[in-house]
Amino acid sequence: MNGNGSGDGTGTAGGAPEGAVLWAARTASPWMYALAAITAAVALVAVALAATGTEGPVWGLAIPFALAAVVTLGCARVEVLVTGVGVKVAFGPLGRPARRFRAADIESAHVEHRRPAQVGGWGYRLSGRGTTVMLRAGECLVIRAKGRNFAVSVDGAERGAAVVNGLLKRE
């Protein structure tokens, strides 16, 4: 793994078990982790105030801020795994939820340079360009499956696209 939380590992396709990881990369967003921590802290303060009997809508603050913390934490990290079965894109520190693309459903893979302004902002975005997981601007691995594009911003996207396209040639 390199210093920015992203990695590029490769394996051999020839003779590798079907579920073996052929390529992996991940990206994390420090500012999204910070935002998750801040919203969690606000939720905890609201719970503490409610526990002391403070008057006012403190429970009304705790629930939405706790929910915002969980959602933000779930979007702060993404990991892409290419195996002999297809592509898995896992979100958050626990790798859940995950989006899976079977090799039989993938038409192609390529790389695009994208900026948040092009796809509607940061995080999990839907736009005219398809779905984009935008944690940082720059190269994105774009998977075309069932006529739709799914892009994820990770380092080494060019190598990832080559591995996916190599997998498709074996099919």
PDB file of N, CA, C and O in Angstrom, residues 38-82:
ATOM      1  N   ILE A  38     -16.992  13.996  13.625  1.00  0.00           N
ATOM      2  CA  ILE A  38     -17.652  15.206  14.142  1.00  0.00           C
ATOM      3  C   ILE A  38     -19.148  14.963  14.344  1.00  0.00           C
ATOM      4  O   ILE A  38     -19.710  15.312  15.380  1.00  0.00           O
ATOM      5  N   THR A  39     -19.806  14.357  13.355  1.00  0.00           N
ATOM      6  CA  THR A  39     -21.251  14.114  13.496  1.00  0.00           C
ATOM      7  C   THR A  39     -21.530  13.095  14.596  1.00  0.00           C
ATOM      8  O   THR A  39     -22.526  13.217  15.317  1.00  0.00           O
ATOM      9  N   ALA A  40     -20.638  12.120  14.774  1.00  0.00           N
ATOM     10  CA  ALA A  40     -20.802  11.155  15.877  1.00  0.00           C
ATOM     11  C   ALA A  40     -20.636  11.863  17.219  1.00  0.00           C
ATOM     12  O   ALA A  40     -21.377  11.579  18.177  1.00  0.00           O
ATOM     13  N   ALA A  41     -19.688  12.786  17.296  1.00  0.00           N
ATOM     14  CA  ALA A  41     -19.475  13.529  18.541  1.00  0.00           C
ATOM     15  C   ALA A  41     -20.702  14.374  18.888  1.00  0.00           C
ATOM     16  O   ALA A  41     -21.119  14.434  20.057  1.00  0.00           O
ATOM     17  N   VAL A  42     -21.291  15.016  17.891  1.00  0.00           N
ATOM     18  CA  VAL A  42     -22.510  15.801  18.129  1.00  0.00           C
ATOM     19  C   VAL A  42     -23.629  14.890  18.645  1.00  0.00           C
ATOM     20  O   VAL A  42     -24.346  15.231  19.586  1.00  0.00           O
ATOM     21  N   ALA A  43     -23.758  13.706  18.055  1.00  0.00           N
ATOM     22  CA  ALA A  43     -24.781  12.755  18.497  1.00  0.00           C
ATOM     23  C   ALA A  43     -24.531  12.333  19.949  1.00  0.00           C
ATOM     24  O   ALA A  43     -25.477  12.262  20.753  1.00  0.00           O
ATOM     25  N   LEU A  44     -23.277  12.071  20.297  1.00  0.00           N
ATOM     26  CA  LEU A  44     -22.953  11.667  21.670  1.00  0.00           C
ATOM     27  C   LEU A  44     -23.211  12.789  22.676  1.00  0.00           C
ATOM     28  O   LEU A  44     -23.707  12.529  23.780  1.00  0.00           O
ATOM     29  N   VAL A  45     -22.892  14.005  22.305  1.00  0.00           N
ATOM     30  CA  VAL A  45     -23.175  15.147  23.184  1.00  0.00           C
ATOM     31  C   VAL A  45     -24.679  15.280  23.391  1.00  0.00           C
ATOM     32  O   VAL A  45     -25.154  15.503  24.511  1.00  0.00           O
ATOM     33  N   ALA A  46     -25.456  15.104  22.337  1.00  0.00           N
ATOM     34  CA  ALA A  46     -26.910  15.181  22.456  1.00  0.00           C
ATOM     35  C   ALA A  46     -27.448  14.088  23.378  1.00  0.00           C
ATOM     36  O   ALA A  46     -28.330  14.330  24.200  1.00  0.00           O
ATOM     37  N   VAL A  47     -26.898  12.878  23.270  1.00  0.00           N
ATOM     38  CA  VAL A  47     -27.317  11.779  24.151  1.00  0.00           C
ATOM     39  C   VAL A  47     -26.944  12.099  25.596  1.00  0.00           C
ATOM     40  O   VAL A  47     -27.749  11.883  26.515  1.00  0.00           O
ATOM     41  N   ALA A  48     -25.723  12.627  25.810  1.00  0.00           N
ATOM     42  CA  ALA A  48     -25.296  12.980  27.165  1.00  0.00           C
ATOM     43  C   ALA A  48     -26.192  14.068  27.755  1.00  0.00           C
ATOM     44  O   ALA A  48     -26.572  14.001  28.934  1.00  0.00           O
ATOM     45  N   LEU A  49     -26.545  15.062  26.959  1.00  0.00           N
ATOM     46  CA  LEU A  49     -27.433  16.119  27.436  1.00  0.00           C
ATOM     47  C   LEU A  49     -28.818  15.570  27.766  1.00  0.00           C
ATOM     48  O   LEU A  49     -29.427  15.947  28.768  1.00  0.00           O
ATOM     49  N   ALA A  50     -29.303  14.667  26.928  1.00  0.00           N
ATOM     50  CA  ALA A  50     -30.610  14.058  27.178  1.00  0.00           C
ATOM     51  C   ALA A  50     -30.588  13.226  28.450  1.00  0.00           C
ATOM     52  O   ALA A  50     -31.560  13.204  29.217  1.00  0.00           O
ATOM     53  N   ALA A  51     -29.463  12.551  28.706  1.00  0.00           N
ATOM     54  CA  ALA A  51     -29.339  11.715  29.906  1.00  0.00           C
ATOM     55  C   ALA A  51     -29.311  12.550  31.180  1.00  0.00           C
ATOM     56  O   ALA A  51     -29.721  12.082  32.239  1.00  0.00           O
ATOM     57  N   THR A  52     -28.862  13.797  31.078  1.00  0.00           N
ATOM     58  CA  THR A  52     -28.821  14.662  32.262  1.00  0.00           C
ATOM     59  C   THR A  52     -30.144  15.384  32.472  1.00  0.00           C
ATOM     60  O   THR A  52     -30.285  16.143  33.422  1.00  0.00           O
ATOM     61  N   GLY A  53     -31.102  15.155  31.590  1.00  0.00           N
ATOM     62  CA  GLY A  53     -32.426  15.757  31.755  1.00  0.00           C
ATOM     63  C   GLY A  53     -32.552  17.141  31.163  1.00  0.00           C
ATOM     64  O   GLY A  53     -33.486  17.868  31.483  1.00  0.00           O
ATOM     65  N   THR A  54     -31.629  17.516  30.305  1.00  0.00           N
ATOM     66  CA  THR A  54     -31.679  18.824  29.666  1.00  0.00           C
ATOM     67  C   THR A  54     -32.969  18.962  28.862  1.00  0.00           C
ATOM     68  O   THR A  54     -33.374  18.049  28.155  1.00  0.00           O
ATOM     69  N   GLU A  55     -33.591  20.111  28.998  1.00  0.00           N
ATOM     70  CA  GLU A  55     -34.819  20.388  28.248  1.00  0.00           C
ATOM     71  C   GLU A  55     -34.479  20.676  26.790  1.00  0.00           C
ATOM     72  O   GLU A  55     -33.391  21.117  26.466  1.00  0.00           O
ATOM     73  N   GLY A  56     -35.409  20.421  25.918  1.00  0.00           N
ATOM     74  CA  GLY A  56     -35.218  20.765  24.516  1.00  0.00           C
ATOM     75  C   GLY A  56     -35.128  19.527  23.635  1.00  0.00           C
ATOM     76  O   GLY A  56     -35.208  18.396  24.114  1.00  0.00           O
ATOM     77  N   PRO A  57     -34.960  19.777  22.362  1.00  0.00           N
ATOM     78  CA  PRO A  57     -35.005  18.680  21.378  1.00  0.00           C
ATOM     79  C   PRO A  57     -33.669  17.942  21.208  1.00  0.00           C
ATOM     80  O   PRO A  57     -33.202  17.729  20.095  1.00  0.00           O
ATOM     81  N   VAL A  58     -33.019  17.551  22.322  1.00  0.00           N
ATOM     82  CA  VAL A  58     -31.718  16.915  22.191  1.00  0.00           C
ATOM     83  C   VAL A  58     -31.814  15.523  21.547  1.00  0.00           C
ATOM     84  O   VAL A  58     -30.932  15.139  20.778  1.00  0.00           O
ATOM     85  N   TRP A  59     -32.873  14.759  21.841  1.00  0.00           N
ATOM     86  CA  TRP A  59     -33.022  13.451  21.179  1.00  0.00           C
ATOM     87  C   TRP A  59     -33.263  13.656  19.687  1.00  0.00           C
ATOM     88  O   TRP A  59     -32.850  12.840  18.876  1.00  0.00           O
ATOM     89  N   GLY A  60     -33.916  14.749  19.369  1.00  0.00           N
ATOM     90  CA  GLY A  60     -34.145  15.060  17.959  1.00  0.00           C
ATOM     91  C   GLY A  60     -32.849  15.351  17.209  1.00  0.00           C
ATOM     92  O   GLY A  60     -32.797  15.246  15.992  1.00  0.00           O
ATOM     93  N   LEU A  61     -31.803  15.709  17.921  1.00  0.00           N
ATOM     94  CA  LEU A  61     -30.485  15.915  17.314  1.00  0.00           C
ATOM     95  C   LEU A  61     -29.677  14.623  17.269  1.00  0.00           C
ATOM     96  O   LEU A  61     -28.950  14.371  16.312  1.00  0.00           O
ATOM     97  N   ALA A  62     -29.803  13.817  18.304  1.00  0.00           N
ATOM     98  CA  ALA A  62     -28.973  12.614  18.421  1.00  0.00           C
ATOM     99  C   ALA A  62     -29.213  11.650  17.265  1.00  0.00           C
ATOM    100  O   ALA A  62     -28.258  11.143  16.663  1.00  0.00           O
ATOM    101  N   ILE A  63     -30.448  11.392  16.947  1.00  0.00           N
ATOM    102  CA  ILE A  63     -30.769  10.387  15.934  1.00  0.00           C
ATOM    103  C   ILE A  63     -30.282  10.785  14.539  1.00  0.00           C
ATOM    104  O   ILE A  63     -29.568  10.019  13.895  1.00  0.00           O
ATOM    105  N   PRO A  64     -30.610  11.980  14.030  1.00  0.00           N
ATOM    106  CA  PRO A  64     -30.117  12.308  12.689  1.00  0.00           C
ATOM    107  C   PRO A  64     -28.589  12.434  12.613  1.00  0.00           C
ATOM    108  O   PRO A  64     -27.983  12.053  11.601  1.00  0.00           O
ATOM    109  N   PHE A  65     -27.950  12.932  13.671  1.00  0.00           N
ATOM    110  CA  PHE A  65     -26.492  13.046  13.640  1.00  0.00           C
ATOM    111  C   PHE A  65     -25.826  11.674  13.714  1.00  0.00           C
ATOM    112  O   PHE A  65     -24.809  11.431  13.071  1.00  0.00           O
ATOM    113  N   ALA A  66     -26.396  10.755  14.485  1.00  0.00           N
ATOM    114  CA  ALA A  66     -25.861   9.388  14.526  1.00  0.00           C
ATOM    115  C   ALA A  66     -26.012   8.722  13.162  1.00  0.00           C
ATOM    116  O   ALA A  66     -25.088   8.054  12.674  1.00  0.00           O
ATOM    117  N   LEU A  67     -27.169   8.903  12.549  1.00  0.00           N
ATOM    118  CA  LEU A  67     -27.394   8.339  11.217  1.00  0.00           C
ATOM    119  C   LEU A  67     -26.422   8.941  10.198  1.00  0.00           C
ATOM    120  O   LEU A  67     -25.836   8.214   9.382  1.00  0.00           O
ATOM    121  N   ALA A  68     -26.217  10.246  10.261  1.00  0.00           N
ATOM    122  CA  ALA A  68     -25.275  10.914   9.349  1.00  0.00           C
ATOM    123  C   ALA A  68     -23.854  10.379   9.559  1.00  0.00           C
ATOM    124  O   ALA A  68     -23.113  10.181   8.589  1.00  0.00           O
ATOM    125  N   ALA A  69     -23.477  10.122  10.802  1.00  0.00           N
ATOM    126  CA  ALA A  69     -22.141   9.587  11.083  1.00  0.00           C
ATOM    127  C   ALA A  69     -21.962   8.205  10.464  1.00  0.00           C
ATOM    128  O   ALA A  69     -20.935   7.922   9.844  1.00  0.00           O
ATOM    129  N   VAL A  70     -22.967   7.350  10.604  1.00  0.00           N
ATOM    130  CA  VAL A  70     -22.883   5.998  10.055  1.00  0.00           C
ATOM    131  C   VAL A  70     -22.814   6.031   8.524  1.00  0.00           C
ATOM    132  O   VAL A  70     -21.989   5.345   7.912  1.00  0.00           O
ATOM    133  N   VAL A  71     -23.667   6.833   7.901  1.00  0.00           N
ATOM    134  CA  VAL A  71     -23.686   6.919   6.435  1.00  0.00           C
ATOM    135  C   VAL A  71     -22.359   7.491   5.915  1.00  0.00           C
ATOM    136  O   VAL A  71     -21.785   6.970   4.955  1.00  0.00           O
ATOM    137  N   THR A  72     -21.859   8.530   6.548  1.00  0.00           N
ATOM    138  CA  THR A  72     -20.603   9.144   6.114  1.00  0.00           C
ATOM    139  C   THR A  72     -19.440   8.166   6.285  1.00  0.00           C
ATOM    140  O   THR A  72     -18.595   8.037   5.390  1.00  0.00           O
ATOM    141  N   LEU A  73     -19.408   7.447   7.396  1.00  0.00           N
ATOM    142  CA  LEU A  73     -18.358   6.461   7.614  1.00  0.00           C
ATOM    143  C   LEU A  73     -18.429   5.361   6.549  1.00  0.00           C
ATOM    144  O   LEU A  73     -17.403   4.910   6.043  1.00  0.00           O
ATOM    145  N   GLY A  74     -19.638   4.972   6.179  1.00  0.00           N
ATOM    146  CA  GLY A  74     -19.815   3.951   5.151  1.00  0.00           C
ATOM    147  C   GLY A  74     -19.361   4.394   3.769  1.00  0.00           C
ATOM    148  O   GLY A  74     -19.080   3.558   2.910  1.00  0.00           O
ATOM    149  N   CYS A  75     -19.279   5.690   3.553  1.00  0.00           N
ATOM    150  CA  CYS A  75     -18.845   6.213   2.243  1.00  0.00           C
ATOM    151  C   CYS A  75     -17.392   6.687   2.255  1.00  0.00           C
ATOM    152  O   CYS A  75     -16.892   7.145   1.231  1.00  0.00           O
ATOM    153  N   ALA A  76     -16.697   6.586   3.372  1.00  0.00           N
ATOM    154  CA  ALA A  76     -15.360   7.167   3.501  1.00  0.00           C
ATOM    155  C   ALA A  76     -14.253   6.296   2.922  1.00  0.00           C
ATOM    156  O   ALA A  76     -13.133   6.751   2.759  1.00  0.00           O
ATOM    157  N   ARG A  77     -14.564   5.054   2.612  1.00  0.00           N
ATOM    158  CA  ARG A  77     -13.543   4.130   2.111  1.00  0.00           C
ATOM    159  C   ARG A  77     -14.162   3.237   1.058  1.00  0.00           C
ATOM    160  O   ARG A  77     -15.311   2.826   1.177  1.00  0.00           O
ATOM    161  N   VAL A  78     -13.371   2.924   0.025  1.00  0.00           N
ATOM    162  CA  VAL A  78     -13.832   2.007  -1.012  1.00  0.00           C
ATOM    163  C   VAL A  78     -12.672   1.084  -1.375  1.00  0.00           C
ATOM    164  O   VAL A  78     -11.511   1.502  -1.383  1.00  0.00           O
ATOM    165  N   GLU A  79     -13.004  -0.179  -1.612  1.00  0.00           N
ATOM    166  CA  GLU A  79     -12.008  -1.164  -2.031  1.00  0.00           C
ATOM    167  C   GLU A  79     -12.545  -1.901  -3.246  1.00  0.00           C
ATOM    168  O   GLU A  79     -13.703  -2.305  -3.270  1.00  0.00           O
ATOM    169  N   VAL A  80     -11.687  -2.056  -4.253  1.00  0.00           N
ATOM    170  CA  VAL A  80     -12.062  -2.762  -5.474  1.00  0.00           C
ATOM    171  C   VAL A  80     -11.231  -4.034  -5.553  1.00  0.00           C
ATOM    172  O   VAL A  80     -10.006  -3.992  -5.426  1.00  0.00           O
ATOM    173  N   LEU A  81     -11.908  -5.158  -5.748  1.00  0.00           N
ATOM    174  CA  LEU A  81     -11.239  -6.452  -5.920  1.00  0.00           C
ATOM    175  C   LEU A  81     -11.668  -7.048  -7.243  1.00  0.00           C
ATOM    176  O   LEU A  81     -12.860  -7.138  -7.528  1.00  0.00           O
ATOM    177  N   VAL A  82     -10.694  -7.452  -8.045  1.00  0.00           N
ATOM    178  CA  VAL A  82     -10.979  -8.165  -9.287  1.00  0.00           C
ATOM    179  C   VAL A  82     -10.542  -9.604  -9.062  1.00  0.00           C
ATOM    180  O   VAL A  82      -9.385  -9.857  -8.700  1.00  0.00           O
TER     181      VAL A  82
END
